[in-house]
Short mmCIF file of C-alpha atoms and ligand atoms in Angstrom, two decimals:
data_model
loop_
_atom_site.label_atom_id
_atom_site.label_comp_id
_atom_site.label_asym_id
_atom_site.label_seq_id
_atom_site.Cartn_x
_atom_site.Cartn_y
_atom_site.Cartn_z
CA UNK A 8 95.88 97.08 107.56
CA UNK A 9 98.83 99.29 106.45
CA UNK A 10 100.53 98.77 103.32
CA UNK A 11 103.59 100.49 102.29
CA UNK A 12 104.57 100.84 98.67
CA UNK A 13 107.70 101.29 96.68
CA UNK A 14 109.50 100.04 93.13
CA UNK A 15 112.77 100.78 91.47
CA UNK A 16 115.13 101.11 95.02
CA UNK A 17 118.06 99.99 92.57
CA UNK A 18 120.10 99.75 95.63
CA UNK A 19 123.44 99.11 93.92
CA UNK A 20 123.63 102.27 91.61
CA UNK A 21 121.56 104.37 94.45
CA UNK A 22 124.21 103.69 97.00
CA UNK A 23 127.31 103.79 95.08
CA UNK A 24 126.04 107.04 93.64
CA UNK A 25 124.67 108.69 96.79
CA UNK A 26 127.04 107.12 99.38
CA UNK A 27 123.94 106.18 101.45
CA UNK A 28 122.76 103.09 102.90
CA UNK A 29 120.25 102.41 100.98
CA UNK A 30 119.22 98.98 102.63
CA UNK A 31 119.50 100.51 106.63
CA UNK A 32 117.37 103.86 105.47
CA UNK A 33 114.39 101.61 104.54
CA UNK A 34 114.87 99.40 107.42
CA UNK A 35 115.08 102.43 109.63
CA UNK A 36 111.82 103.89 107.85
CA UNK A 37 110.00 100.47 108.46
CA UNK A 38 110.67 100.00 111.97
CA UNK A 39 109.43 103.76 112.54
CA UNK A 40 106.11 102.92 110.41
CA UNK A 41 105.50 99.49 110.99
CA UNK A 42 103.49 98.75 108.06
CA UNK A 43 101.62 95.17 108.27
CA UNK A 44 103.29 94.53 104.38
CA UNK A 45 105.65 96.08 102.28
CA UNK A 46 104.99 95.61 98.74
CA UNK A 47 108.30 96.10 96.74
CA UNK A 48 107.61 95.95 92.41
CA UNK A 49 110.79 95.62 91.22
CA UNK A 50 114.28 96.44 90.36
CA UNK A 51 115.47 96.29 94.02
CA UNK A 52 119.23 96.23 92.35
CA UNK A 53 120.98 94.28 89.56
CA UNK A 54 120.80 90.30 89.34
CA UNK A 55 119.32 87.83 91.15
CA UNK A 56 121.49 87.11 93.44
CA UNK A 57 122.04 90.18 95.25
CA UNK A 58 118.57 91.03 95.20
CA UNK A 59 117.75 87.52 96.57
CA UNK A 60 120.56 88.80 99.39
CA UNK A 61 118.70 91.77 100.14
CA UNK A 62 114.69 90.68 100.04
CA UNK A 63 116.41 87.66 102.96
CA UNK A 64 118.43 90.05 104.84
CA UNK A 65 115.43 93.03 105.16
CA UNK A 66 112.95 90.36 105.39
CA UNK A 67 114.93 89.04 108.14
CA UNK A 68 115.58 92.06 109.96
CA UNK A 69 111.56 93.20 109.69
CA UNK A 70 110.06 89.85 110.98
CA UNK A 71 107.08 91.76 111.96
CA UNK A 72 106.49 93.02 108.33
CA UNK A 73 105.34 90.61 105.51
CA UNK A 74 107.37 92.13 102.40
CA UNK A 75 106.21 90.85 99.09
CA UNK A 76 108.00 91.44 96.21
CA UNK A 77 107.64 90.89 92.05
CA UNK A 78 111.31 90.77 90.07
CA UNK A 79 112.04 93.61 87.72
CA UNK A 80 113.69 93.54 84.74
CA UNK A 81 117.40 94.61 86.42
CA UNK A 82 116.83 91.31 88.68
CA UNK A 83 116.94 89.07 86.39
CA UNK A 84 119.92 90.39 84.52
CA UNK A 85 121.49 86.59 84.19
CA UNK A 86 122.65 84.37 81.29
CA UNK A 87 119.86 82.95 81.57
CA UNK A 88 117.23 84.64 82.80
CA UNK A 89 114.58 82.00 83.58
CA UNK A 90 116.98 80.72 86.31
CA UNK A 91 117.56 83.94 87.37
CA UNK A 92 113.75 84.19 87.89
CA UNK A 93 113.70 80.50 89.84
CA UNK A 94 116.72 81.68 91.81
CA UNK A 95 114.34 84.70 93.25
CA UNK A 96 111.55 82.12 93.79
CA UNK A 97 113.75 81.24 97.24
CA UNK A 98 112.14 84.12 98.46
CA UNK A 99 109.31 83.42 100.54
CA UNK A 100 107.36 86.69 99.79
CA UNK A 101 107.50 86.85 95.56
CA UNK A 102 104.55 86.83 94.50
CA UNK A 103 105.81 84.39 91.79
CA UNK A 104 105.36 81.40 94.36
CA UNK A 105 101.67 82.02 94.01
CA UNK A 106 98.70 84.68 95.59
CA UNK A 107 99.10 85.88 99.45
CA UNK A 108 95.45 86.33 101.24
CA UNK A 109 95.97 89.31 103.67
CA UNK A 110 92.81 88.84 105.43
CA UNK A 111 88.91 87.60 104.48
CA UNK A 112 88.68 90.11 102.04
CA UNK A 113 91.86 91.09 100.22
CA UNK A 114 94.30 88.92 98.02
CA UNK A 115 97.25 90.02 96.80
CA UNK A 116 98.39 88.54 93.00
CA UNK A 117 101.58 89.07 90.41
CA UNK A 118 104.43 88.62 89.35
CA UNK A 119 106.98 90.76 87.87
CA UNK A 120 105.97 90.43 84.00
CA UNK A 121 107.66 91.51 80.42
CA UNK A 122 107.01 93.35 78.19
CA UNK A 123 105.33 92.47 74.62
CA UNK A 124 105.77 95.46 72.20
CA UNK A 125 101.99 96.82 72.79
CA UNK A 126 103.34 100.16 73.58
CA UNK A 127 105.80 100.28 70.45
CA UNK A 128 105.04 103.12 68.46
CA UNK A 129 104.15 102.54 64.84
CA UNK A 130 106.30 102.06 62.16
CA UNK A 131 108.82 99.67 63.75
CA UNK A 132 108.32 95.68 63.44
CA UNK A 133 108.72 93.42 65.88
CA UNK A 134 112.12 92.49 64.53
CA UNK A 135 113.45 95.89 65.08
CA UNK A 136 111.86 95.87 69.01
CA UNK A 137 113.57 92.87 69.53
CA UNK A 138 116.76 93.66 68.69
CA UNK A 139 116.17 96.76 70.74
CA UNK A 140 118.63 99.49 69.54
CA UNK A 141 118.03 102.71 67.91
CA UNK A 142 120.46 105.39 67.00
CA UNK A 143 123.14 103.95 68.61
CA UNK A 144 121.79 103.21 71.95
CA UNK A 145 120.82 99.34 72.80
CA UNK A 146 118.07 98.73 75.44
CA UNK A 147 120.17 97.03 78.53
CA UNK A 148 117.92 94.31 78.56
CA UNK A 149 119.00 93.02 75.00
CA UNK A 150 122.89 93.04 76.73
CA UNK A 151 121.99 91.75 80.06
CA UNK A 152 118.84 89.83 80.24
CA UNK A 153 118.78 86.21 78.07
CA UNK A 154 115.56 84.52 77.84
CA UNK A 155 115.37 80.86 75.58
CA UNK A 156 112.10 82.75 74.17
CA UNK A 157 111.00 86.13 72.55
CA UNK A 158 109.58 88.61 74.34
CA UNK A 159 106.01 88.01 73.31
CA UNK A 160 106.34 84.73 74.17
CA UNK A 161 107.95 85.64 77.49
CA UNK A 162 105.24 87.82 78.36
CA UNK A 163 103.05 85.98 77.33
CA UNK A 164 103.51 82.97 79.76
CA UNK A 165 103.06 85.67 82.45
CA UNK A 166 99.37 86.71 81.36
CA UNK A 167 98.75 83.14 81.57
CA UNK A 168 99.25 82.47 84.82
CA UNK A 169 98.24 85.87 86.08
CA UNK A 170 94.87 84.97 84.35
CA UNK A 171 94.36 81.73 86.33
CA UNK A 172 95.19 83.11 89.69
CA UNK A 173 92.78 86.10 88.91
CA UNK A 174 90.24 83.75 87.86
CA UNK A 175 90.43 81.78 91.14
CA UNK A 176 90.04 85.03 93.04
CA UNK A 177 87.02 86.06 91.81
CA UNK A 178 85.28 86.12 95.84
CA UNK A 179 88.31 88.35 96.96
CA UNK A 180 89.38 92.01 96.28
CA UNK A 181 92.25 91.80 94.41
CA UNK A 182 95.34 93.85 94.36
CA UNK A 183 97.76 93.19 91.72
CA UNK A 184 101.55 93.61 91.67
CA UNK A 185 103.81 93.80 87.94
CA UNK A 186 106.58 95.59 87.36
CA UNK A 187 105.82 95.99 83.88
CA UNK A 188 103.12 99.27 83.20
CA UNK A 189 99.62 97.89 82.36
CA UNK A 190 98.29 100.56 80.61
CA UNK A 191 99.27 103.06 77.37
CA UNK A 192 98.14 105.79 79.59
CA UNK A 193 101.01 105.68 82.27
CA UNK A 194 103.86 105.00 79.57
CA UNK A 195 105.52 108.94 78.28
CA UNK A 196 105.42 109.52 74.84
CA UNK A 197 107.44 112.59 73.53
CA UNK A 198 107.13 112.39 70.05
CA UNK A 199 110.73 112.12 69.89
CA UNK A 200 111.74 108.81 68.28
CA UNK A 201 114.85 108.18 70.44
CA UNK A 202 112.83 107.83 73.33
CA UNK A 203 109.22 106.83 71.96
CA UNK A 204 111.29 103.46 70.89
CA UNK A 205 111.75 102.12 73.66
CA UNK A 206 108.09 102.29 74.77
CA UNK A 207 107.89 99.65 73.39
CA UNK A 208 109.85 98.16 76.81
CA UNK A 209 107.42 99.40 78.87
CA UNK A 210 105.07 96.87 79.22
CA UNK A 211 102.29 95.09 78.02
CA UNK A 212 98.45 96.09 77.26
CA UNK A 213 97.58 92.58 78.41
CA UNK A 214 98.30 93.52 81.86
CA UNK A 215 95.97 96.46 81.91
CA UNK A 216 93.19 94.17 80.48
CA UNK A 217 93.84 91.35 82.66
CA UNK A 218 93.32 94.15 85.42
CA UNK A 219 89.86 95.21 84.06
CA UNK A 220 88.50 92.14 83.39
CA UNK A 221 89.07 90.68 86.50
CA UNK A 222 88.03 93.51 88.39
CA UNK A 223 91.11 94.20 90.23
CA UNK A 224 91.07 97.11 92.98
CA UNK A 225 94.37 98.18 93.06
CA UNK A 226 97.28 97.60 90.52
CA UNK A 227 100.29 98.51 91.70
CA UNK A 228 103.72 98.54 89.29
CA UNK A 229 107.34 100.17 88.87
CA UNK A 230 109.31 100.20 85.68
CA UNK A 231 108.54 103.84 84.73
CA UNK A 232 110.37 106.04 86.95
CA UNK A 233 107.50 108.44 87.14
CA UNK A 234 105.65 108.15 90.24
CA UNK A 235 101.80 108.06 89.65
CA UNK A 236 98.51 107.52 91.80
CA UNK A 237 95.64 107.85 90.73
CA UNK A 238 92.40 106.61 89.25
CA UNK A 239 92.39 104.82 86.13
CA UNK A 240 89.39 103.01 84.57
CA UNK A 241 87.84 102.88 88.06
CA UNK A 242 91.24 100.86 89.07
CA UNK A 243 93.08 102.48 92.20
CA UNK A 244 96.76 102.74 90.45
CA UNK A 245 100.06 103.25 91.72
CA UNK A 246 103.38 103.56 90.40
CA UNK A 247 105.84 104.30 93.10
CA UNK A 248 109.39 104.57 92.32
CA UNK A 249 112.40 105.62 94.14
CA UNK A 250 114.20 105.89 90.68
CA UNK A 251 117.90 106.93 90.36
CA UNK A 252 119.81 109.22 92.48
CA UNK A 253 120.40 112.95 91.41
CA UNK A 254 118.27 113.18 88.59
CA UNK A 255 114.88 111.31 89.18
CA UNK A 256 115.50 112.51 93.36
CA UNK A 257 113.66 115.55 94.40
CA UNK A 258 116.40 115.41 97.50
CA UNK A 259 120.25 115.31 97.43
CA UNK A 260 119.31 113.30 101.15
CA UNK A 261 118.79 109.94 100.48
CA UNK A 262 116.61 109.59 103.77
CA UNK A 263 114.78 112.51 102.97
CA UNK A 264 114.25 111.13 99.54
CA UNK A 265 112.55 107.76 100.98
CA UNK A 266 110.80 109.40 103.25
CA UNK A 267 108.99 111.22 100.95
CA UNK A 268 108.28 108.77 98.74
CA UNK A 269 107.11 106.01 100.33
CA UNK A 270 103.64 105.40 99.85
CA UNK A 271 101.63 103.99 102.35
CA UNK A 272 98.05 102.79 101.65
CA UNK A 273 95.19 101.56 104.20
CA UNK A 274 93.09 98.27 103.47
FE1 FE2 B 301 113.77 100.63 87.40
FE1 FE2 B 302 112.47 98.20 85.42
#
């Protein structure tokens, strides 16, 4: 079984910027590869609509491809974001709506996660996370995403039911989907406070020891627009983003760029 891999397509900004179709260069790539799923971890563009518009039409258009898909944080940018995240529960494949067995063997859980501080650097509280700005700059979730709760509290509902699907799982190899990094390892510190601060966006350690505990095989995520693949703590990871056109691109082609990034991975 073929399984293709990729996070942070942020179609609006990647085709306003580029001037490519975004949407028709991945179709075009899947009907070429014909992967049996398409696992997509996030950020596909801005707000829940639209990205509810695009999972339907591509899903539509690839009948012969089971796409499964976790929100980012960019898709739920919403007044409220917990309907936001209902609103992309209409789509079939998000892994929200509960595991997907792939065959006898395999299982595929997630959901698209939060982030709870754990990677925060010291020396900042809580407080100072939540509010989210330092020297000037305010992280765009603290404009554009609204949640009733915190963002322990948000993330923390997620490790909660990630737990009990793991836990039912137990027979099956497990892949798991976030968009939010699992581990410390994977987030880039810089020692350079205007950037270390937001770490603490990143993700959440929880995830990473949900992963471990539960044995998973693969854990596949987005958020961090650094493409990675590799081992971790005997855990097959991969972090697969398309990331933002010119400057995370290592192609001014926006085919070329897909292409090349694309991961796909054999079960
Ligand atoms: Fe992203
Ligand atoms: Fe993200």
């Amino acid at each position: 079984m073929k399984i293709a891999i990729l996070s942070d397509i942020h179609e609006g900004v990647n085709r306003k910027k580029s001037g490519a179709n975004i949407l028709g260069l991945l179709k075009e790539w899947m009907i070429q590869h014909a992967p049996d799923v398409f696992i997509i971890s996030g950020d596909i563009t801005a707000g829940p609509e639209k990205s509810l518009t695009l999972l339907t039409k591509l899903q539509s258009e690839l009948s012969n491809i089971n796409i499964l898909y976790v929100h980012g944080n960019h898709d739920l940018y919403h007044s409220d974001s917990t309907i936001a995240y209902e609103k992309l529960l209409e789509f079939g494949g998000n892994l929200g709506n509960g595991p997907v067995q792939l065959n006898k063997d395999w299982v595929v859980i997630g959901d698209g996660g939060w982030y709870d501080y754990t990677f925060g650097i010291d020396g900042y509280t809580a407080e100072q996370f939540s509010v989210g700005s330092y020297n000037g700059f305010t992280w765009p979730d603290k404009v554009h995403a609204h949640w009733q709760k915190g963002d322990e509290a948000v993330t923390d509902r997620y490790l909660k039911q990630l737990e009990n699907w793991l836990a039912e799982h137990q027979d099956k190899n497990i892949i798991l989907v976030t968009h939010f990094v699992p581990f410390t390892h994977f987030v880039q510190v810089k020692e350079d406070p205007s950037w270390d601060f937001f770490n603490a966006m990143m993700g959440s350690a929880g995830l990473g020891e949900l992963a471990e505990k539960y044995g998973v095989k693969k854990l596949v995520f987005g958020h961090i627009h650094t493409r990675y693949h590799e081992d971790y703590k005997g855990i097959d990871c991969i972090c697969n983003p398309l990331g933002y056109f010119p400057h995370e691109w290592s192609s001014d082609s926006a085919q070329e760029e897909i292409k090349s990034t694309i991961k796909v991975i054999e079960i």
